[in-house]
Coordinates of C-alpha atoms in Angstrom, one line a residue:
M1 CA -39.7 -28.8 -52.8
P2 CA -40.9 -32.4 -52.2
R3 CA -42.7 -33.8 -55.2
A4 CA -45.9 -34.5 -53.2
L5 CA -46.0 -31.0 -51.8
R6 CA -45.4 -29.5 -55.3
S7 CA -48.3 -31.6 -56.7
S8 CA -50.6 -30.5 -54.0
L9 CA -49.7 -26.9 -54.5
L10 CA -50.3 -27.3 -58.2
A11 CA -53.7 -28.7 -57.7
L12 CA -55.1 -26.0 -55.5
P13 CA -54.6 -22.9 -57.6
L14 CA -55.6 -24.7 -60.8
A15 CA -58.8 -25.7 -59.1
L16 CA -59.3 -22.1 -58.1
C17 CA -58.7 -21.1 -61.7
L18 CA -61.4 -23.4 -62.9
A19 CA -63.9 -22.2 -60.3
L20 CA -63.3 -18.5 -60.6
P21 CA -64.0 -16.0 -63.4
L22 CA -60.6 -14.8 -64.7
A23 CA -59.6 -12.1 -67.1
S24 CA -58.4 -13.1 -70.5
S25 CA -54.9 -14.4 -70.9
S26 CA -53.5 -11.4 -72.7
Q27 CA -49.7 -10.9 -72.4
A28 CA -49.7 -7.2 -72.8
T29 CA -47.2 -5.5 -70.5
E30 CA -49.1 -2.3 -70.0
G31 CA -52.8 -1.5 -69.6
T32 CA -55.5 0.5 -68.1
G33 CA -57.4 -1.6 -65.6
S34 CA -61.0 -1.5 -64.7
T35 CA -61.8 -0.1 -61.3
D36 CA -64.9 0.5 -59.3
A37 CA -66.1 3.9 -60.5
T38 CA -67.7 4.7 -57.2
T39 CA -64.5 4.4 -55.2
S40 CA -61.7 5.2 -57.7
P41 CA -61.6 8.8 -59.1
R42 CA -59.6 7.8 -62.2
P43 CA -58.7 4.6 -64.2
A44 CA -55.7 2.8 -62.9
K45 CA -52.6 2.8 -65.0
I46 CA -50.3 -0.2 -65.2
R47 CA -46.7 0.1 -66.5
T48 CA -43.5 -1.8 -66.2
A49 CA -41.3 -0.5 -63.4
Y50 CA -38.5 -3.1 -63.5
A51 CA -37.4 -5.8 -65.9
L52 CA -35.9 -8.9 -64.4
P53 CA -33.0 -10.9 -66.0
G54 CA -33.4 -14.5 -67.0
D55 CA -36.1 -16.6 -68.7
R56 CA -37.0 -18.7 -65.6
A57 CA -37.3 -16.0 -63.0
Y58 CA -40.9 -16.5 -62.0
P59 CA -40.7 -13.8 -59.2
E60 CA -42.7 -13.9 -56.0
G61 CA -41.5 -11.7 -53.2
I62 CA -40.5 -8.0 -53.1
A63 CA -39.0 -5.7 -50.6
T64 CA -37.6 -2.2 -50.4
D65 CA -34.6 -1.1 -48.4
P66 CA -35.9 1.6 -45.9
R67 CA -32.5 3.3 -45.9
N68 CA -32.1 4.0 -49.6
G69 CA -35.2 2.8 -51.5
D70 CA -33.4 -0.1 -53.4
V71 CA -35.9 -2.7 -54.4
Y72 CA -35.3 -6.5 -54.1
V73 CA -37.2 -9.2 -55.9
G74 CA -37.0 -13.0 -55.3
S75 CA -37.3 -15.9 -57.8
Y76 CA -39.5 -18.7 -56.7
T77 CA -38.0 -21.2 -59.2
T78 CA -34.3 -20.6 -58.6
G79 CA -33.8 -18.9 -55.3
A80 CA -32.1 -15.9 -56.9
V81 CA -32.6 -12.4 -55.5
Y82 CA -32.5 -9.4 -57.8
R83 CA -31.8 -5.7 -56.9
A84 CA -33.0 -2.6 -58.7
A85 CA -31.2 0.5 -57.3
S86 CA -32.6 3.9 -57.5
G87 CA -33.0 5.0 -61.1
D88 CA -32.6 1.5 -62.5
R89 CA -35.2 0.1 -64.9
T90 CA -33.6 -3.3 -65.1
A91 CA -32.8 -5.3 -61.9
K92 CA -29.5 -7.1 -61.5
V93 CA -28.6 -10.3 -59.8
F94 CA -27.9 -9.6 -56.1
L95 CA -27.8 -13.2 -54.8
P96 CA -27.3 -15.9 -57.6
A97 CA -29.6 -18.9 -57.9
G98 CA -28.9 -21.6 -55.3
T99 CA -27.1 -19.2 -53.0
D100 CA -26.4 -21.0 -49.6
G101 CA -28.4 -24.0 -50.9
R102 CA -31.6 -22.1 -51.1
S103 CA -34.0 -23.4 -53.8
T104 CA -36.7 -20.8 -53.6
A105 CA -37.1 -17.1 -52.6
N106 CA -40.6 -16.4 -51.5
G107 CA -41.1 -13.6 -49.0
L108 CA -38.6 -10.8 -48.8
K109 CA -38.1 -8.0 -46.2
A110 CA -35.3 -5.5 -45.7
D111 CA -34.9 -4.1 -42.2
R112 CA -33.4 -0.8 -40.9
A113 CA -30.2 -2.5 -39.8
G114 CA -29.2 -3.3 -43.4
R115 CA -30.3 -6.9 -43.4
L116 CA -32.3 -8.8 -46.1
W117 CA -34.6 -11.6 -44.9
V118 CA -35.3 -14.3 -47.6
T119 CA -37.8 -17.1 -47.0
D120 CA -37.4 -20.5 -48.6
S121 CA -40.8 -22.3 -48.7
T122 CA -39.1 -25.7 -48.2
A123 CA -36.6 -24.8 -45.5
G124 CA -37.1 -21.6 -43.5
V125 CA -35.6 -18.1 -43.7
S126 CA -32.1 -16.8 -44.3
V127 CA -30.8 -13.4 -43.2
Y128 CA -28.2 -11.5 -45.2
D129 CA -25.9 -8.5 -44.6
I130 CA -27.0 -6.3 -47.6
R131 CA -23.7 -4.5 -47.9
K132 CA -21.5 -7.6 -47.8
R133 CA -24.0 -10.0 -49.4
R134 CA -23.1 -12.3 -46.6
L135 CA -25.3 -14.9 -44.8
L136 CA -25.7 -13.9 -41.2
A137 CA -28.1 -16.5 -39.9
R138 CA -30.5 -19.2 -41.0
F139 CA -33.6 -20.4 -39.2
D140 CA -35.0 -23.8 -40.2
V141 CA -38.5 -25.1 -40.0
P142 CA -39.0 -27.4 -37.0
G143 CA -40.1 -31.0 -37.4
E144 CA -40.7 -33.2 -40.4
G145 CA -43.5 -33.3 -42.9
A146 CA -45.2 -30.8 -45.2
R147 CA -44.4 -27.2 -44.8
F148 CA -44.6 -24.0 -46.9
V149 CA -42.9 -21.0 -45.4
N150 CA -44.5 -18.2 -47.4
D151 CA -44.3 -14.5 -46.4
I152 CA -42.7 -12.4 -43.8
V153 CA -43.2 -9.1 -42.0
I154 CA -40.9 -7.1 -39.7
A155 CA -42.9 -5.6 -36.8
P156 CA -42.1 -2.2 -35.3
D157 CA -39.9 -3.7 -32.6
G158 CA -37.8 -5.6 -35.1
T159 CA -39.4 -9.0 -34.6
A160 CA -39.9 -11.0 -37.8
Y161 CA -43.1 -13.0 -38.3
L162 CA -43.5 -15.7 -41.0
T163 CA -46.5 -17.6 -42.3
D164 CA -46.6 -21.3 -43.1
S165 CA -49.3 -22.0 -45.6
V166 CA -49.6 -25.7 -44.9
R167 CA -49.3 -25.8 -41.1
A168 CA -51.4 -22.6 -40.6
V169 CA -49.0 -21.3 -38.1
I170 CA -47.0 -18.1 -37.7
Y171 CA -43.3 -18.4 -36.8
R172 CA -41.4 -15.7 -34.9
V173 CA -37.8 -14.5 -34.8
T174 CA -37.1 -11.8 -32.1
P175 CA -34.1 -9.4 -32.3
A176 CA -32.6 -11.2 -29.3
Q177 CA -33.0 -14.6 -31.1
L178 CA -31.3 -13.2 -34.2
S179 CA -28.4 -11.7 -32.2
R180 CA -27.8 -15.0 -30.3
T181 CA -27.9 -16.9 -33.6
M182 CA -25.5 -14.6 -35.3
A183 CA -23.1 -14.7 -32.3
G184 CA -23.3 -18.5 -32.2
S185 CA -23.3 -21.1 -34.9
G186 CA -25.4 -18.9 -37.3
R187 CA -28.1 -21.5 -37.4
A188 CA -31.3 -22.1 -35.3
T189 CA -34.8 -23.4 -35.5
L190 CA -37.9 -21.3 -36.2
A191 CA -40.2 -21.0 -33.2
T192 CA -43.9 -21.4 -33.7
R193 CA -45.6 -18.4 -32.0
Y194 CA -49.2 -18.6 -33.1
D195 CA -51.2 -21.6 -34.3
L196 CA -54.3 -20.5 -36.3
T197 CA -55.7 -24.0 -36.8
P198 CA -58.4 -23.6 -34.1
A199 CA -59.6 -20.4 -35.7
I200 CA -59.5 -21.7 -39.3
G201 CA -61.0 -25.1 -38.4
P202 CA -60.0 -28.7 -39.0
D203 CA -61.8 -28.9 -42.4
R204 CA -59.6 -26.3 -44.0
S205 CA -58.0 -26.9 -47.4
Q206 CA -54.3 -27.6 -47.4
Y207 CA -53.2 -24.1 -48.2
T208 CA -54.3 -21.3 -45.9
L209 CA -52.1 -18.4 -44.6
N210 CA -50.2 -16.4 -47.2
G211 CA -49.3 -12.7 -46.9
I212 CA -48.8 -11.0 -43.6
V213 CA -48.7 -7.4 -42.3
A214 CA -48.1 -5.8 -38.9
D215 CA -50.0 -2.9 -37.4
P216 CA -47.6 0.1 -37.2
T217 CA -48.3 0.5 -33.5
G218 CA -47.2 -3.1 -32.9
R219 CA -50.6 -4.3 -31.6
Y220 CA -51.6 -7.0 -34.1
L221 CA -50.9 -8.9 -37.3
L222 CA -53.2 -9.5 -40.3
T223 CA -53.0 -12.6 -42.5
P224 CA -55.5 -14.1 -45.0
D225 CA -56.7 -17.6 -45.5
M226 CA -56.3 -17.5 -49.3
S227 CA -58.5 -20.6 -49.8
A228 CA -61.5 -19.5 -47.7
G229 CA -61.3 -15.8 -48.6
T230 CA -61.1 -14.7 -45.0
L231 CA -58.8 -12.5 -43.0
Y232 CA -57.5 -13.0 -39.5
R233 CA -56.3 -10.6 -36.8
V234 CA -53.6 -11.9 -34.3
D235 CA -53.2 -9.9 -31.1
L236 CA -49.4 -9.8 -30.5
A237 CA -49.8 -9.4 -26.7
S238 CA -52.3 -12.0 -25.9
G239 CA -52.1 -14.3 -29.0
T240 CA -55.8 -14.1 -29.5
T241 CA -56.9 -14.8 -33.0
R242 CA -60.2 -13.5 -34.5
R243 CA -61.7 -13.3 -37.9
V244 CA -61.8 -9.8 -39.4
T245 CA -65.3 -8.7 -40.5
L246 CA -65.0 -8.0 -44.3
K247 CA -67.5 -5.8 -46.1
G248 CA -67.7 -5.4 -49.9
G249 CA -65.3 -8.2 -50.9
T250 CA -63.3 -11.2 -49.8
M251 CA -59.7 -12.3 -49.5
L252 CA -60.1 -15.3 -51.9
S253 CA -56.8 -16.0 -53.6
A254 CA -55.2 -13.2 -51.5
D255 CA -51.4 -13.4 -51.7
G256 CA -49.2 -10.5 -50.6
L257 CA -50.5 -7.7 -48.4
E258 CA -49.5 -4.1 -47.7
L259 CA -50.7 -1.9 -44.8
R260 CA -50.2 1.8 -44.7
H261 CA -52.1 4.3 -42.4
G262 CA -55.2 2.2 -42.2
T263 CA -55.2 1.3 -45.9
L264 CA -54.7 -2.4 -46.8
W265 CA -53.9 -3.5 -50.3
A266 CA -54.0 -7.2 -51.4
A267 CA -52.8 -9.0 -54.5
H268 CA -55.2 -11.8 -55.6
N269 CA -52.9 -14.0 -57.7
F270 CA -55.0 -16.1 -60.1
R271 CA -57.8 -13.6 -60.2
N272 CA -55.4 -11.0 -61.7
K273 CA -56.8 -8.6 -59.2
L274 CA -55.7 -6.0 -56.7
T275 CA -58.0 -4.7 -53.9
R276 CA -57.8 -1.8 -51.5
W277 CA -59.4 -1.8 -48.1
H278 CA -60.0 0.6 -45.2
V279 CA -59.1 -1.1 -41.9
S280 CA -60.7 0.0 -38.6
P281 CA -58.3 1.4 -36.0
D282 CA -58.5 -1.8 -33.9
G283 CA -58.0 -4.1 -37.0
T284 CA -61.3 -6.0 -36.4
R285 CA -63.1 -4.7 -39.5
A286 CA -62.2 -3.9 -43.1
W287 CA -64.2 -2.4 -46.0
Q288 CA -63.2 -2.9 -49.6
T289 CA -62.9 0.6 -51.2
A290 CA -61.5 -0.2 -54.7
E291 CA -60.8 -3.1 -57.0
L292 CA -58.6 -3.4 -60.1
S293 CA -58.8 -6.4 -62.4
D294 CA -56.5 -6.6 -65.4
P295 CA -54.8 -9.5 -67.3
T296 CA -51.6 -7.5 -67.5
L297 CA -51.1 -8.0 -63.8
Q298 CA -50.0 -11.5 -64.8
A299 CA -50.9 -13.5 -61.7
P300 CA -49.7 -10.9 -59.1
T301 CA -48.2 -12.5 -56.0
T302 CA -47.3 -9.5 -53.8
L303 CA -47.0 -5.8 -53.7
L304 CA -45.6 -2.8 -51.8
H305 CA -46.6 0.9 -51.7
R306 CA -43.9 3.4 -52.6
A307 CA -44.0 7.0 -53.6
G308 CA -47.8 7.0 -54.1
R309 CA -47.9 3.9 -56.3
L310 CA -47.9 0.2 -56.0
L311 CA -45.1 -2.0 -57.1
V312 CA -46.7 -5.4 -58.1
V313 CA -44.8 -8.6 -58.7
R314 CA -46.0 -10.3 -62.0
S315 CA -45.3 -13.9 -61.2
Q316 CA -46.6 -15.6 -64.4
F317 CA -46.7 -18.8 -62.4
D318 CA -49.5 -20.0 -64.7
K319 CA -47.4 -19.6 -67.8
G320 CA -44.9 -22.5 -67.8
G321 CA -44.0 -21.9 -64.1
P322 CA -44.8 -24.0 -61.0
L323 CA -48.6 -23.7 -61.4
G324 CA -49.5 -24.2 -65.0
P325 CA -48.4 -24.9 -68.6
G326 CA -47.7 -22.3 -71.3
V327 CA -45.0 -19.8 -72.3
P328 CA -44.2 -16.8 -70.1
Q329 CA -43.7 -13.3 -71.5
T330 CA -40.1 -12.2 -71.1
P331 CA -38.5 -10.3 -69.6
F332 CA -40.3 -11.0 -66.3
S333 CA -41.1 -7.8 -64.6
V334 CA -42.5 -5.8 -61.7
A335 CA -45.4 -3.5 -62.5
S336 CA -46.0 0.1 -61.4
V337 CA -49.7 0.6 -60.7
D338 CA -51.3 4.0 -60.2
G339 CA -54.9 4.7 -59.3
I340 CA -55.7 2.2 -56.6

């Protein structure tokens, strides 16, 4: 990551930390979080689902293989990718640090064709054959200057959409583009599909778009402006972008998102918080229905819903990682959260 970009990234979350009320800096690995009693029938329980190897993992992204349930976690600081197979409590290295020159592993997604997509904030996205652990294609960020390729989602038609937190754009890789790239040189340039700058406005702070989810019917995408606390709906057919009406909460510091059957979950990294939302059928409105705050979430960056629980990545970015001084608790881990 360029030094100037890293410095800017450091400044924003730390400023948010100073401005926002945070939970205490407890390093406990398990806890019972506080939830809104009017919307949560029981206290949430936080346990460790998977331990990660290494003392510098600082994980960020997570994905599950839809074919067999294997879980993949990426390291922001090394670019390594870990895998926890069914029944495992400790993940193993799947792709070593620095694989194919990748310096970070941000967003992860596994598709039904047996491919693992791994974003690199400084470069673009790499696509791997899971069975062979072989690079199939790489898509690079177009142009020069600052960029921060953050998260990724695979829409129902197999198209991949990726957020850029600095440029406030969404890139797209269609199945046809992927096929052509794999059949050719194996390398191509990411295509900008949606520019959210007009919707967000010119006076935005440097870091905006973060997590991203796709409507299961393939009509729209949802992505938050983490600095402003807003949420945007992007119509996939027309490209129209509109701000989602939020009731009962905000998307401030929202990082990863998960959308299932009209329920949206968000991880709010430096607030040590998870929220649950009910989304209207057309995706234009959302109501916060539950909130969980607990220091044992350890700066959660993203999450996924599996078997009635949330798997939440504990980044610890603020404990000697890319966004703050201190000493992390090891082993790094992924939490299992019930009750939200």
